[in-house]
Amino acid sequence: MSAAVPHVVVIAFPFASHAVKLFRLARALAAAAPAATFSFLSTAALLNEQQKKHEDSLAAVLRHASVGAFVTHAGWASVLEGVSAGVPMACRPFFTDQKMNAQLVARVWGFGTVLEEPMKREAVAVAVRSQLAGDQGIQVWEKMQQMSGMAANAFAPDGGSRKNLDKLVKIVCGEL
């Protein structure tokens, strides 16, 4: 008999206004997700000198080999963190750009899913499992790894992101 592989689900907790919905989501995930561990990061951690440490710790957690999926509010920074780490996402958007970002992750890029209201335990379980197993899980992981590789190339010293930033600086400084 083989031991179960642990999975870690991290919920970034950036705003106090999300608390009730995120705790509902956490309860649903705890009841449905396989061997899930939850990490709540407070608003205070984002607003003081610990911000960089928080960002580094979230990135380290997402890159850990036991992370199977990233449950996120789909803020742009969180989506970028998930892509950089190569972790499929289950998105629970609340407002502003989060809804559009969640649709990009799920429907356009194909490496995640959107968790909609009403939050039902069964729906959350299906969403998380779809990121972790079966043919759909394999497809999601393959798409995520492809996007993660593209992101790594873009952020490399000679990548498109760096080149475009350098060009913008030259334009703004009147050097081009």
Short mmCIF file of C-alpha atoms in Angstrom, two decimals:
data_model
loop_
_atom_site.label_atom_id
_atom_site.label_comp_id
_atom_site.label_asym_id
_atom_site.label_seq_id
_atom_site.Cartn_x
_atom_site.Cartn_y
_atom_site.Cartn_z
CA MET A 1 0.00 0.00 0.00
CA SER A 2 1.48 3.37 -1.02
CA ALA A 3 1.22 6.54 1.04
CA ALA A 4 -1.00 9.34 -0.22
CA VAL A 5 0.80 12.25 -1.87
CA PRO A 6 0.18 15.42 0.15
CA HIS A 7 -1.24 18.44 -1.64
CA VAL A 8 -0.92 22.01 -0.45
CA VAL A 9 -3.53 24.63 -1.25
CA VAL A 10 -2.59 28.22 -0.46
CA ILE A 11 -5.12 31.02 -0.24
CA ALA A 12 -3.59 34.47 -0.43
CA PHE A 13 -5.52 36.69 1.97
CA PRO A 14 -4.76 40.25 0.85
CA PHE A 15 -7.82 42.20 1.99
CA ALA A 16 -9.88 41.99 5.16
CA SER A 17 -13.08 42.41 3.11
CA HIS A 18 -12.48 38.95 1.62
CA ALA A 19 -12.36 37.24 5.01
CA VAL A 20 -15.90 35.83 5.15
CA LYS A 21 -15.85 34.49 1.59
CA LEU A 22 -12.35 33.06 1.95
CA PHE A 23 -13.21 31.32 5.20
CA ARG A 24 -16.30 29.80 3.52
CA LEU A 25 -14.07 28.66 0.69
CA ALA A 26 -11.51 27.25 3.14
CA ARG A 27 -14.19 25.24 4.95
CA ALA A 28 -15.43 23.82 1.64
CA LEU A 29 -11.89 22.94 0.55
CA ALA A 30 -11.01 21.41 3.91
CA ALA A 31 -14.03 19.13 3.59
CA ALA A 32 -13.30 18.16 -0.01
CA ALA A 33 -9.62 18.56 -0.90
CA PRO A 34 -7.14 15.72 -0.45
CA ALA A 35 -4.72 16.39 2.42
CA ALA A 36 -4.96 20.17 2.09
CA THR A 37 -2.96 22.64 4.13
CA PHE A 38 -4.09 26.27 4.31
CA SER A 39 -1.94 29.34 4.71
CA PHE A 40 -3.64 32.67 5.46
CA LEU A 41 -1.55 35.78 4.94
CA SER A 42 -2.90 38.92 6.62
CA THR A 43 -3.31 42.44 5.26
CA ALA A 44 -0.83 43.71 7.85
CA ALA A 45 1.89 41.52 6.36
CA LEU A 46 1.36 43.24 3.02
CA LEU A 47 1.45 46.77 4.42
CA ASN A 48 4.64 46.79 6.45
CA GLU A 49 8.31 46.04 5.98
CA GLN A 50 7.48 42.33 5.81
CA GLN A 51 5.92 42.71 2.34
CA LYS A 52 8.99 41.44 0.51
CA LYS A 53 9.35 38.54 2.93
CA HIS A 54 5.66 37.69 2.35
CA GLU A 55 6.08 37.76 -1.41
CA ASP A 56 9.18 35.59 -1.19
CA SER A 57 7.47 33.12 1.14
CA LEU A 58 4.39 32.83 -1.10
CA ALA A 59 6.62 32.25 -4.12
CA ALA A 60 8.58 29.60 -2.19
CA VAL A 61 5.38 27.84 -1.12
CA LEU A 62 3.98 27.87 -4.66
CA ARG A 63 7.22 26.41 -6.04
CA HIS A 64 7.27 23.57 -3.51
CA ALA A 65 6.97 20.15 -5.17
CA SER A 66 3.94 19.17 -3.08
CA VAL A 67 1.77 22.05 -4.33
CA GLY A 68 -0.90 20.65 -6.63
CA ALA A 69 -3.05 23.74 -7.18
CA PHE A 70 -3.21 27.39 -6.15
CA VAL A 71 -6.59 28.66 -4.94
CA THR A 72 -6.48 32.39 -5.56
CA HIS A 73 -8.67 35.47 -5.77
CA ALA A 74 -7.18 35.95 -9.28
CA GLY A 75 -5.61 39.33 -8.66
CA TRP A 76 -3.06 40.01 -11.37
CA ALA A 77 -0.07 39.65 -9.02
CA SER A 78 -1.38 36.29 -7.78
CA VAL A 79 -1.92 35.07 -11.34
CA LEU A 80 1.66 36.05 -12.21
CA GLU A 81 2.94 34.28 -9.08
CA GLY A 82 1.02 31.13 -10.05
CA VAL A 83 2.32 31.26 -13.63
CA SER A 84 5.92 31.82 -12.49
CA ALA A 85 5.66 28.86 -10.13
CA GLY A 86 4.02 26.68 -12.79
CA VAL A 87 1.02 25.85 -10.59
CA PRO A 88 -2.52 25.44 -11.98
CA MET A 89 -5.10 27.73 -10.40
CA ALA A 90 -8.61 27.53 -9.03
CA CYS A 91 -9.77 31.14 -9.16
CA ARG A 92 -12.36 32.70 -6.88
CA PRO A 93 -12.64 36.31 -8.07
CA PHE A 94 -14.35 38.94 -5.93
CA PHE A 95 -14.20 42.26 -7.82
CA THR A 96 -12.44 44.53 -10.35
CA ASP A 97 -9.93 42.83 -12.66
CA GLN A 98 -10.14 39.53 -10.79
CA LYS A 99 -13.13 38.29 -12.80
CA MET A 100 -11.43 39.00 -16.11
CA ASN A 101 -8.16 37.45 -14.88
CA ALA A 102 -10.02 34.32 -13.76
CA GLN A 103 -11.61 33.98 -17.20
CA LEU A 104 -8.19 34.35 -18.85
CA VAL A 105 -6.74 31.62 -16.62
CA ALA A 106 -9.62 29.21 -17.17
CA ARG A 107 -11.07 29.84 -20.62
CA VAL A 108 -8.33 31.49 -22.65
CA TRP A 109 -5.10 29.98 -21.30
CA GLY A 110 -6.67 26.73 -20.06
CA PHE A 111 -4.59 26.13 -16.94
CA GLY A 112 -7.20 26.71 -14.28
CA THR A 113 -10.82 26.86 -13.33
CA VAL A 114 -13.22 29.48 -11.96
CA LEU A 115 -15.08 28.91 -8.69
CA GLU A 116 -18.44 30.67 -8.93
CA GLU A 117 -21.18 31.53 -6.43
CA PRO A 118 -22.95 29.86 -4.83
CA MET A 119 -19.97 28.08 -3.30
CA LYS A 120 -21.00 24.45 -2.99
CA ARG A 121 -18.69 21.87 -1.46
CA GLU A 122 -19.12 19.50 -4.39
CA ALA A 123 -18.27 22.18 -6.96
CA VAL A 124 -15.11 23.13 -5.09
CA ALA A 125 -14.09 19.47 -4.81
CA VAL A 126 -14.59 18.94 -8.56
CA ALA A 127 -12.61 22.10 -9.37
CA VAL A 128 -9.67 21.16 -7.17
CA ARG A 129 -9.62 17.54 -8.33
CA SER A 130 -9.73 18.62 -11.98
CA GLN A 131 -6.43 20.42 -11.38
CA LEU A 132 -4.82 17.36 -9.82
CA ALA A 133 -5.91 14.21 -11.64
CA GLY A 134 -7.20 12.56 -14.81
CA ASP A 135 -6.88 13.62 -18.42
CA GLN A 136 -8.06 17.15 -17.67
CA GLY A 137 -5.47 17.46 -14.91
CA ILE A 138 -2.72 16.33 -17.29
CA GLN A 139 -3.82 18.87 -19.92
CA VAL A 140 -3.99 21.65 -17.33
CA TRP A 141 -0.48 20.80 -16.06
CA GLU A 142 0.93 20.67 -19.60
CA LYS A 143 -0.56 24.08 -20.46
CA MET A 144 0.67 25.50 -17.17
CA GLN A 145 4.21 24.24 -17.72
CA GLN A 146 4.22 25.73 -21.23
CA MET A 147 3.04 29.12 -19.93
CA SER A 148 5.50 28.99 -17.04
CA GLY A 149 8.35 28.37 -19.47
CA MET A 150 7.24 31.29 -21.63
CA ALA A 151 7.13 33.53 -18.54
CA ALA A 152 10.62 32.43 -17.48
CA ASN A 153 11.93 33.24 -20.96
CA ALA A 154 10.24 36.65 -20.94
CA PHE A 155 11.73 37.57 -17.55
CA ALA A 156 15.25 36.31 -18.36
CA PRO A 157 17.96 38.99 -18.71
CA ASP A 158 17.71 38.78 -22.52
CA GLY A 159 13.95 38.09 -22.57
CA GLY A 160 11.20 40.12 -24.17
CA SER A 161 9.98 41.64 -20.92
CA ARG A 162 13.45 43.01 -20.08
CA LYS A 163 14.00 44.24 -23.65
CA ASN A 164 10.63 46.01 -23.70
CA LEU A 165 11.28 47.64 -20.32
CA ASP A 166 14.71 48.80 -21.46
CA LYS A 167 13.15 50.23 -24.63
CA LEU A 168 10.45 52.04 -22.62
CA VAL A 169 13.10 53.59 -20.36
CA LYS A 170 15.03 54.79 -23.42
CA ILE A 171 11.87 56.30 -24.94
CA VAL A 172 10.95 58.07 -21.69
CA CYS A 173 14.52 59.35 -21.26
CA GLY A 174 14.57 60.62 -24.86
CA GLU A 175 17.33 58.26 -25.91
CA LEU A 176 15.32 56.64 -28.68
#
